Coordinates of N, CA and C and ligand atoms in Angstrom, one line a residue:
M18 N 12.2 -18.0 -2.9 CA 11.9 -16.3 -2.8 C 12.4 -15.6 -1.6
E19 N 12.9 -14.3 -1.8 CA 13.2 -13.6 -0.5 C 12.7 -12.8 -0.5
I20 N 12.3 -11.9 1.2 CA 12.1 -11.0 1.2 C 12.6 -9.7 1.9
V21 N 12.9 -8.6 1.4 CA 14.0 -7.8 1.8 C 13.5 -6.7 1.7
K22 N 14.2 -5.3 2.4 CA 14.0 -4.0 2.3 C 14.5 -4.0 1.0
A23 N 13.9 -3.1 0.3 CA 14.6 -2.1 -1.2 C 15.6 -1.7 -0.9
K24 N 16.5 -1.6 -1.9 CA 17.8 -0.5 -2.2 C 17.7 -0.2 -3.4
I25 N 18.5 1.4 -3.4 CA 18.3 1.8 -4.8 C 18.4 1.2 -5.9
S26 N 19.1 0.1 -5.8 CA 19.6 -0.8 -7.0 C 18.2 -1.4 -7.6
D27 N 17.1 -1.9 -6.6 CA 15.9 -2.5 -6.7 C 14.8 -1.7 -7.3
L28 N 15.1 -0.3 -7.4 CA 14.3 0.2 -7.9 C 13.4 0.4 -9.2
D29 N 14.5 0.0 -10.6 CA 14.1 -0.5 -11.9 C 13.1 -1.5 -11.4
G30 N 13.2 -2.5 -10.8 CA 12.5 -3.5 -10.6 C 11.1 -3.3 -10.2
V31 N 11.2 -2.6 -9.2 CA 10.0 -2.3 -8.5 C 8.9 -1.2 -9.5
M32 N 9.8 -0.1 -10.3 CA 8.6 0.5 -10.9 C 8.3 -0.2 -12.2
D33 N 8.9 -0.9 -12.4 CA 8.8 -2.2 -13.6 C 7.4 -2.8 -13.3
L34 N 7.1 -3.4 -12.2 CA 5.9 -3.8 -11.7 C 4.8 -2.6 -11.3
H35 N 5.2 -1.7 -10.9 CA 4.5 -0.8 -10.3 C 3.7 -0.6 -11.9
K36 N 4.2 0.0 -12.9 CA 3.8 0.6 -13.8 C 2.6 -0.5 -14.9
R37 N 3.0 -1.7 -14.5 CA 2.7 -2.9 -15.1 C 1.2 -2.6 -14.9
Y38 N 1.2 -2.2 -13.5 CA -0.3 -2.3 -12.7 C -0.9 -1.0 -12.4
H39 N -0.3 0.4 -12.6 CA -0.9 1.7 -12.7 C -1.5 1.7 -13.6
I40 N -2.9 2.6 -13.6 CA -4.1 3.1 -13.4 C -3.8 3.6 -15.1
N41 N -3.1 4.0 -15.4 CA -2.2 4.6 -16.4 C -1.9 3.7 -17.5
S42 N -1.3 2.7 -17.3 CA -0.5 2.2 -18.3 C -0.8 0.3 -18.0
I43 N -1.7 0.4 -17.2 CA -2.7 -1.5 -17.3 C -3.1 -2.0 -18.3
D44 N -2.5 -3.0 -18.4 CA -3.3 -3.7 -19.6 C -4.4 -4.0 -19.3
P45 N -5.6 -3.4 -19.9 CA -7.0 -3.3 -19.6 C -7.4 -5.1 -18.9
A46 N -7.2 -6.1 -19.6 CA -7.6 -7.3 -19.3 C -7.3 -7.4 -17.8
D47 N -6.2 -7.1 -17.2 CA -5.7 -7.1 -15.8 C -6.2 -6.2 -14.9
K48 N -7.1 -5.1 -15.4 CA -7.4 -4.0 -14.4 C -8.7 -5.0 -13.5
P49 N -9.3 -5.9 -13.9 CA -10.2 -6.5 -12.9 C -9.8 -7.1 -11.5
D50 N -8.6 -7.2 -11.8 CA -7.9 -8.0 -10.6 C -6.9 -6.8 -9.8
G51 N -7.2 -6.0 -10.0 CA -6.7 -4.7 -9.0 C -5.6 -3.8 -10.1
F52 N -5.7 -2.7 -9.3 CA -4.6 -1.4 -9.9 C -4.1 -0.6 -8.6
V53 N -2.9 0.0 -9.0 CA -2.7 1.3 -8.2 C -2.6 2.8 -8.9
T54 N -2.7 3.4 -8.3 CA -3.3 5.0 -8.4 C -1.8 6.2 -8.3
T55 N -0.9 5.9 -7.1 CA 0.0 6.7 -6.9 C 1.2 6.9 -7.5
N56 N 1.5 7.8 -8.3 CA 2.5 8.2 -9.0 C 3.7 8.6 -8.1
F57 N 5.2 8.2 -8.8 CA 6.1 8.5 -7.7 C 7.2 9.1 -9.2
T58 N 7.9 10.7 -8.7 CA 8.9 11.1 -9.1 C 10.4 9.7 -8.9
S59 N 11.3 10.1 -9.7 CA 12.8 9.5 -9.0 C 13.2 10.2 -7.6
E60 N 13.1 11.0 -7.4 CA 13.4 11.8 -6.0 C 12.5 11.1 -5.0
Q61 N 10.7 10.7 -5.1 CA 10.5 10.4 -4.1 C 10.6 8.9 -4.0
L62 N 11.1 8.2 -4.8 CA 11.0 6.6 -4.6 C 12.7 6.5 -3.9
H63 N 14.0 7.8 -4.5 CA 14.8 7.3 -3.3 C 14.8 7.9 -1.9
A64 N 13.9 8.6 -1.9 CA 13.9 9.1 -0.6 C 13.1 8.1 0.7
L65 N 12.1 7.5 -0.3 CA 11.2 6.4 0.5 C 12.3 5.5 0.8
V66 N 13.3 4.9 -0.1 CA 14.1 3.9 0.3 C 15.2 4.6 1.4
E67 N 15.4 5.5 1.1 CA 17.0 6.4 1.8 C 16.3 7.0 3.1
K68 N 15.3 7.7 3.2 CA 14.6 8.5 4.6 C 13.8 7.9 5.0
E69 N 12.6 6.8 4.6 CA 11.8 6.5 5.3 C 11.9 4.4 5.3
C70 N 13.0 4.1 4.5 CA 13.3 2.6 4.6 C 12.2 2.1 4.3
G71 N 11.0 2.5 3.2 CA 9.6 2.1 3.2 C 9.5 1.4 2.1
I72 N 10.3 0.5 1.6 CA 9.7 -0.2 0.5 C 10.2 -1.7 0.8
M73 N 9.4 -2.9 1.3 CA 9.5 -4.1 1.1 C 9.6 -4.8 -0.2
I74 N 10.2 -5.6 -0.4 CA 10.0 -6.5 -2.1 C 10.2 -8.0 -1.9
A75 N 9.4 -8.7 -2.8 CA 9.8 -10.3 -2.7 C 10.2 -10.2 -3.8
R76 N 12.0 -11.1 -4.2 CA 12.3 -11.3 -4.8 C 12.2 -13.1 -5.6
D77 N 12.6 -13.4 -6.6 CA 12.2 -15.0 -6.8 C 13.2 -15.1 -8.1
G78 N 14.5 -15.7 -7.6 CA 15.3 -15.9 -9.3 C 16.0 -14.8 -9.4
G79 N 16.0 -13.7 -8.7 CA 16.4 -12.3 -9.1 C 15.6 -11.4 -9.7
R80 N 14.0 -11.8 -10.1 CA 13.5 -10.8 -10.1 C 12.3 -10.4 -9.0
I81 N 11.7 -9.1 -9.2 CA 11.0 -8.1 -8.3 C 9.7 -9.2 -8.1
I82 N 8.6 -9.8 -7.5 CA 7.9 -10.3 -7.8 C 6.5 -9.7 -7.3
S83 N 7.0 -8.6 -6.3 CA 6.0 -8.0 -5.3 C 6.6 -6.7 -4.6
Y84 N 5.8 -5.9 -4.1 CA 7.1 -4.6 -3.4 C 5.4 -4.2 -2.8
A85 N 5.9 -3.8 -1.4 CA 4.8 -3.3 -0.7 C 5.6 -1.8 -0.2
M86 N 4.7 -0.4 -0.1 CA 4.9 0.7 0.0 C 4.5 1.5 1.3
A87 N 5.6 1.7 2.3 CA 5.1 2.1 3.5 C 6.3 3.4 4.0
A88 N 5.3 4.6 4.7 CA 5.9 5.7 5.0 C 5.5 6.8 5.9
S89 N 6.1 7.5 6.5 CA 5.1 8.5 7.4 C 4.1 9.3 7.0
W90 N 3.4 10.3 7.7 CA 2.3 10.8 6.9 C 3.3 12.3 6.5
Q91 N 3.9 12.5 7.0 CA 4.9 13.5 6.6 C 5.2 13.2 5.1
F92 N 5.8 11.8 4.8 CA 6.3 12.0 3.5 C 5.2 12.2 2.5
W93 N 4.2 11.4 2.8 CA 2.9 11.3 1.8 C 2.5 12.6 1.4
A94 N 2.7 13.8 2.6 CA 2.1 15.1 2.6 C 1.8 15.8 1.1
E95 N 2.6 15.5 0.5 CA 2.7 16.0 -1.1 C 2.0 15.8 -1.7
W96 N 1.4 14.8 -1.6 CA 0.2 13.9 -2.7 C -1.6 14.6 -2.1
P97 N -1.9 15.3 -2.7 CA -3.2 15.5 -2.5 C -4.1 14.6 -1.7
L98 N -4.3 13.4 -2.2 CA -5.0 12.4 -1.9 C -4.2 11.9 -0.1
F99 N -3.4 12.0 0.2 CA -2.6 11.7 1.3 C -3.1 12.7 2.2
S100 N -2.8 14.1 1.6 CA -3.2 15.3 2.2 C -4.4 15.6 2.7
Y101 N -5.3 15.0 2.2 CA -7.1 14.7 2.6 C -7.0 13.8 3.3
M102 N -6.3 12.2 3.4 CA -6.5 11.4 4.4 C -6.4 12.1 5.3
I103 N -5.0 12.9 5.9 CA -4.3 13.4 6.8 C -5.4 14.2 7.5
Q104 N -6.3 15.2 7.0 CA -7.1 16.0 7.5 C -8.2 14.9 8.3
K105 N -8.6 13.6 7.5 CA -9.7 12.9 8.0 C -9.3 12.3 9.6
L106 N -7.9 12.5 9.4 CA -7.2 11.1 10.5 C -8.0 11.4 12.1
P107 N -8.0 12.4 12.6 CA -8.6 13.2 13.9 C -10.7 12.5 14.1
E108 N -10.8 12.8 12.8 CA -12.2 12.1 12.7 C -12.6 10.4 12.9
N109 N -11.4 10.0 13.1 CA -11.4 8.3 13.3 C -10.6 7.7 14.3
S110 N -11.0 6.5 14.9 CA -10.3 6.2 16.0 C -10.2 4.8 15.2
F111 N -9.1 4.2 16.1 CA -8.8 2.6 15.9 C -8.7 1.8 17.6
N112 N -9.5 0.8 17.7 CA -9.1 0.3 19.1 C -9.1 1.4 20.1
G113 N -10.1 2.3 20.0 CA -10.4 3.2 21.2 C -9.3 4.7 21.1
Q114 N -8.2 4.4 19.9 CA -7.7 5.8 19.8 C -7.8 6.3 18.7
S115 N -7.6 7.7 18.9 CA -7.9 8.7 17.9 C -6.8 8.9 16.7
L116 N -6.7 8.5 15.5 CA -5.4 8.5 14.9 C -5.3 9.9 14.4
T117 N -3.7 9.7 14.2 CA -3.1 11.0 14.3 C -1.8 10.9 13.3
V118 N -1.2 11.7 13.1 CA 0.1 11.4 12.3 C 1.1 11.0 12.8
E119 N 1.4 10.8 14.2 CA 2.1 10.4 15.3 C 1.9 8.7 15.3
N120 N 0.3 8.5 15.4 CA 0.3 7.1 16.0 C 0.1 6.3 14.7
S121 N 0.3 6.5 13.6 CA 0.0 6.0 12.7 C 0.5 6.1 11.6
Y122 N 0.8 5.3 10.7 CA 1.4 5.5 8.8 C 0.7 4.9 8.0
Q123 N 1.1 5.3 6.9 CA 0.2 5.2 5.2 C 1.2 4.0 4.8
Y124 N 0.3 2.6 4.8 CA 1.2 1.6 3.9 C -0.1 1.7 2.5
G125 N 1.2 0.9 1.4 CA 0.5 1.0 0.1 C 1.3 2.4 -0.9
P126 N 1.2 1.6 -1.6 CA 0.5 0.4 -3.3 C 1.6 -0.5 -2.4
I127 N 0.9 -1.9 -2.9 CA 1.1 -3.1 -2.9 C 0.9 -3.8 -4.4
C128 N 2.0 -4.4 -4.9 CA 1.7 -5.2 -5.8 C 2.0 -6.5 -5.9
V129 N 1.2 -7.3 -6.4 CA 2.0 -8.9 -6.6 C 2.1 -8.7 -8.1
D130 N 3.1 -9.4 -8.7 CA 2.9 -10.2 -10.1 C 1.6 -10.9 -10.1
K131 N 1.1 -11.1 -11.1 CA -0.2 -11.9 -11.4 C 0.4 -13.1 -11.4
A132 N 1.2 -13.7 -11.8 CA 1.8 -15.0 -12.1 C 1.8 -15.5 -10.4
Y133 N 2.0 -14.8 -9.4 CA 2.5 -15.3 -8.0 C 1.3 -14.7 -7.0
R134 N 0.0 -14.4 -7.9 CA -1.2 -13.7 -6.7 C -2.1 -15.4 -6.8
G135 N -2.7 -15.2 -5.0 CA -3.1 -16.3 -5.0 C -2.1 -17.3 -4.3
S136 N -1.0 -16.9 -4.0 CA 0.2 -17.9 -3.5 C 0.8 -18.1 -2.4
G137 N 0.2 -16.9 -1.7 CA 0.6 -16.4 -0.5 C 2.1 -15.5 -0.7
V138 N 2.4 -15.1 -1.4 CA 3.0 -13.4 -1.6 C 2.7 -12.4 -0.7
F139 N 1.1 -12.5 -1.1 CA 1.1 -11.2 -1.0 C 0.9 -11.2 1.1
E140 N 0.3 -12.3 1.5 CA -0.1 -11.9 3.2 C 2.1 -12.0 3.2
K141 N 2.6 -12.6 3.2 CA 4.0 -12.4 3.6 C 4.9 -11.1 3.4
V142 N 4.4 -10.6 2.1 CA 5.0 -9.3 2.1 C 4.3 -7.9 2.8
F143 N 3.0 -8.1 3.1 CA 2.2 -7.6 3.6 C 3.1 -7.4 5.1
Y144 N 2.9 -9.0 5.5 CA 3.5 -8.6 7.3 C 5.1 -8.3 7.5
A145 N 5.7 -8.4 6.3 CA 6.7 -8.0 6.8 C 7.3 -6.4 6.6
S146 N 6.2 -5.7 5.4 CA 6.2 -4.3 5.5 C 5.9 -3.9 7.0
L147 N 4.7 -4.4 7.8 CA 4.0 -4.4 8.9 C 5.1 -4.2 10.1
D148 N 5.9 -5.8 9.9 CA 6.8 -5.7 10.8 C 7.9 -4.7 11.0
S149 N 8.4 -4.4 9.8 CA 9.2 -3.4 10.0 C 9.2 -1.8 9.9
M150 N 7.5 -1.8 10.4 CA 7.2 -0.4 11.0 C 6.6 -0.3 12.4
A151 N 6.7 -1.7 13.0 CA 6.2 -1.7 14.5 C 6.9 -0.9 15.3
G152 N 8.0 -0.7 14.9 CA 8.8 0.0 16.1 C 8.2 1.5 16.4
R153 N 8.0 1.6 15.0 CA 8.0 3.5 15.1 C 6.9 3.6 15.1
Y154 N 5.4 2.8 14.8 CA 3.9 3.1 14.6 C 3.5 2.2 15.5
P155 N 2.3 2.4 16.3 CA 1.2 1.4 16.7 C -0.1 1.0 15.5
I156 N -0.3 1.9 14.5 CA -1.2 1.4 13.6 C -0.7 2.2 12.2
M157 N -1.3 1.1 11.5 CA -0.9 1.4 9.9 C -2.4 1.8 9.2
V158 N -2.5 2.6 8.5 CA -3.7 2.8 8.1 C -3.5 2.7 6.3
T159 N -4.1 2.5 5.6 CA -4.5 2.5 4.5 C -5.6 2.9 3.5
F160 N -5.7 3.2 2.2 CA -6.9 2.8 1.2 C -7.0 2.4 0.2
I161 N -8.5 1.9 -0.3 CA -8.6 1.2 -1.0 C -9.9 1.4 -2.0
N162 N -9.4 1.7 -3.3 CA -10.5 1.9 -4.0 C -11.9 1.6 -4.3
Q163 N -13.3 2.1 -4.2 CA -13.8 0.8 -4.0 C -14.4 0.0 -5.1
I164 N -13.4 0.4 -6.2 CA -13.7 -0.6 -7.5 C -12.5 -1.6 -7.3
N165 N -11.9 -2.0 -6.5 CA -10.9 -2.7 -7.0 C -11.1 -4.1 -5.4
P166 N -12.0 -4.9 -6.0 CA -12.9 -5.5 -4.8 C -11.7 -6.8 -4.9
R167 N -10.8 -6.7 -5.5 CA -9.8 -8.1 -5.3 C -8.9 -7.7 -4.0
S168 N -8.5 -6.2 -4.0 CA -7.8 -5.8 -3.1 C -8.9 -5.8 -1.7
Y169 N -9.5 -5.3 -1.9 CA -10.4 -5.0 -0.6 C -10.8 -6.2 0.0
K170 N -10.8 -7.6 -0.8 CA -11.0 -8.9 -0.4 C -9.6 -9.1 0.4
A171 N -8.6 -9.4 -0.3 CA -7.3 -9.7 0.4 C -6.9 -8.7 1.8
H172 N -7.3 -7.6 1.7 CA -7.0 -6.7 2.8 C -8.0 -7.3 4.2
T173 N -8.8 -7.5 4.0 CA -10.0 -7.4 4.7 C -10.2 -9.4 5.3
Q174 N -9.9 -10.0 4.1 CA -10.0 -11.4 4.6 C -8.6 -12.3 4.5
K175 N -7.5 -11.9 4.2 CA -6.5 -12.7 3.6 C -5.4 -12.1 5.1
V176 N -5.7 -10.4 5.6 CA -4.8 -10.0 6.7 C -5.7 -9.5 7.2
N177 N -5.4 -9.0 8.7 CA -6.4 -8.7 9.5 C -7.0 -6.8 9.2
M178 N -7.5 -6.3 8.1 CA -7.5 -4.9 8.3 C -9.2 -4.9 8.1
T179 N -9.2 -3.9 8.7 CA -10.7 -3.2 8.9 C -11.2 -2.1 8.3
V180 N -12.0 -2.0 7.9 CA -12.5 -0.6 7.7 C -12.7 0.6 9.0
V181 N -12.3 1.7 8.4 CA -12.7 2.6 9.5 C -13.4 3.8 9.1
D182 N -13.3 3.9 7.8 CA -14.2 5.1 7.3 C -14.6 4.8 5.8
T183 N -15.2 5.5 4.9 CA -14.9 5.7 3.8 C -15.1 7.1 3.3
F184 N -14.8 7.5 2.3 CA -14.8 8.9 1.7 C -14.5 9.3 -0.1
Q185 N -14.7 10.2 -0.2 CA -15.0 10.7 -1.7 C -13.5 11.5 -1.9
F186 N -12.9 10.9 -3.0 CA -11.7 12.1 -3.5 C -12.0 12.1 -4.8
N187 N -11.4 13.2 -5.6 CA -11.5 13.0 -7.1 C -12.5 12.3 -7.8
N188 N -13.7 12.1 -7.7 CA -15.0 11.3 -8.0 C -14.4 10.3 -7.9
N189 N -13.9 9.7 -6.8 CA -13.8 8.3 -6.7 C -14.1 8.0 -5.1
D190 N -14.8 6.4 -4.8 CA -15.2 6.5 -3.6 C -14.0 5.5 -3.1
Y191 N -13.2 5.7 -1.7 CA -12.5 4.7 -1.0 C -13.0 4.3 0.5
Y192 N -12.5 3.3 0.5 CA -12.5 2.7 2.1 C -11.0 3.1 2.7
M193 N -11.3 3.7 4.0 CA -9.7 4.0 5.0 C -10.0 2.6 5.7
L194 N -8.8 2.4 5.9 CA -8.8 0.8 6.6 C -7.5 0.9 7.7
A195 N -7.7 0.3 8.8 CA -6.8 0.4 9.6 C -6.6 -1.2 10.4
C196 N -4.9 -1.2 10.9 CA -4.9 -2.7 11.6 C -3.5 -2.2 12.8
P197 N -3.5 -2.9 13.5 CA -2.5 -2.8 14.3 C -1.2 -3.2 14.0
T198 N 0.0 -2.3 14.1 CA 1.2 -3.3 13.7 C 1.4 -4.5 14.3
K199 N 1.1 -4.2 15.9 CA 1.5 -5.9 16.7 C 0.3 -6.5 16.8
Y200 N 0.4 -8.2 16.2 CA -0.6 -8.6 16.1 C -0.3 -9.9 16.5
K201 N 1.1 -10.3 17.1 CA 1.3 -11.7 17.3 C 0.9 -12.1 18.9
Ligands
COA14 C1 -4.5 -7.0 -4.4 C2 -3.1 -8.0 -4.6 C3 -2.2 -6.7 -4.1 C4 -4.1 -8.8 -4.0 O1 -2.8 -9.6 -3.7 P1 -3.4 -11.1 -4.1 O2 -2.2 -12.5 -4.0 O3 -3.9 -11.1 -5.8 O4 -4.3 -11.9 -3.3 P2 -5.3 -13.2 -3.2 O5 -5.4 -14.1 -4.3 O6 -4.7 -14.2 -2.1 O7 -6.7 -13.0 -2.3 C5 -7.3 -12.3 -2.9 C6 -9.1 -12.9 -2.9 O8 -9.6 -12.0 -3.8 C7 -10.5 -13.1 -4.8 N1 -10.8 -12.3 -6.0 C8 -10.5 -11.9 -7.1 N2 -10.8 -11.3 -7.7 C9 -12.2 -11.0 -7.0 C10 -12.7 -10.0 -7.4 N3 -13.2 -9.3 -8.6 N4 -13.6 -9.4 -6.3 C11 -13.6 -9.8 -4.9 N5 -12.5 -11.1 -5.2 C12 -12.0 -11.3 -5.6 C13 -9.5 -13.8 -5.0 O9 -9.8 -14.9 -5.4 C14 -8.7 -14.5 -3.7 O10 -9.7 -14.6 -3.0 P3 -9.6 -16.4 -2.8 O11 -8.1 -16.8 -2.3 O12 -10.5 -16.7 -1.6 O13 -10.0 -17.4 -3.9 C15 -3.3 -8.2 -6.4 O14 -3.8 -8.8 -6.6 C16 -2.4 -7.1 -6.5 O15 -1.2 -6.6 -6.6 N6 -3.4 -6.3 -7.7 C17 -2.8 -5.3 -8.5 C18 -2.4 -4.4 -7.1 C19 -3.5 -3.9 -6.6 O16 -4.8 -3.7 -6.6 N7 -2.8 -3.4 -5.3 C20 -3.9 -2.9 -4.3 C21 -4.4 -1.5 -4.5 S1 -5.1 -0.9 -3.2

């Protein structure tokens, strides 16, 4: 298995995984193990790779088995949920620092192919994504839907994220979580 930054040529494989676990297309039997909700246009995905260097992937035997997205708040601002989170950032602090669009970025969605869950791939891709942003930002921020307990457990127990806030958006309840990008 290799973990690398995605190139444009990887986007078809990334989207294949994304659609398999997206709320609009997931097999109902897979939903209890988590789902993703962010929609991307082809232009947004190209910008995520080319301008933000923001997709980390794990590949096994040529197949993409995991991805993690990460980008500046400026990139995410056009999604209504992220625009709402941007407004909430200054109400929250992490390690004594108020959250801002300058000192933090947004990570997620992340997906691991179900055949590779619980195998350590999640942690490897998570930390590779975090390391890749550490030179640009001291703090990473994300959100998790409260009806995704697998993701909540993975992010709070397998890696070092802590809840900084809860919020409601579009009739959904979310956790807002943060962690330092330098942890070693
Ligand atoms: C979320 C995700 C990335 C986590 O990766 P993973 O490899 O499944 O994570 P792990 O299995 O190492 O850790 C999850 C833990 O939650 C546990 N778990 C599974 N189902 C659970 C549930 N319904 N409630 C609580 N915990 C649950 C697992 O048993 C495991 O704990 P354990 O190792 O102590 O047994 C992966 O499940 C995934 O891609 N899900 C679909 C997409 C998704 O939800 N993305 C995140 C959106 S915020």
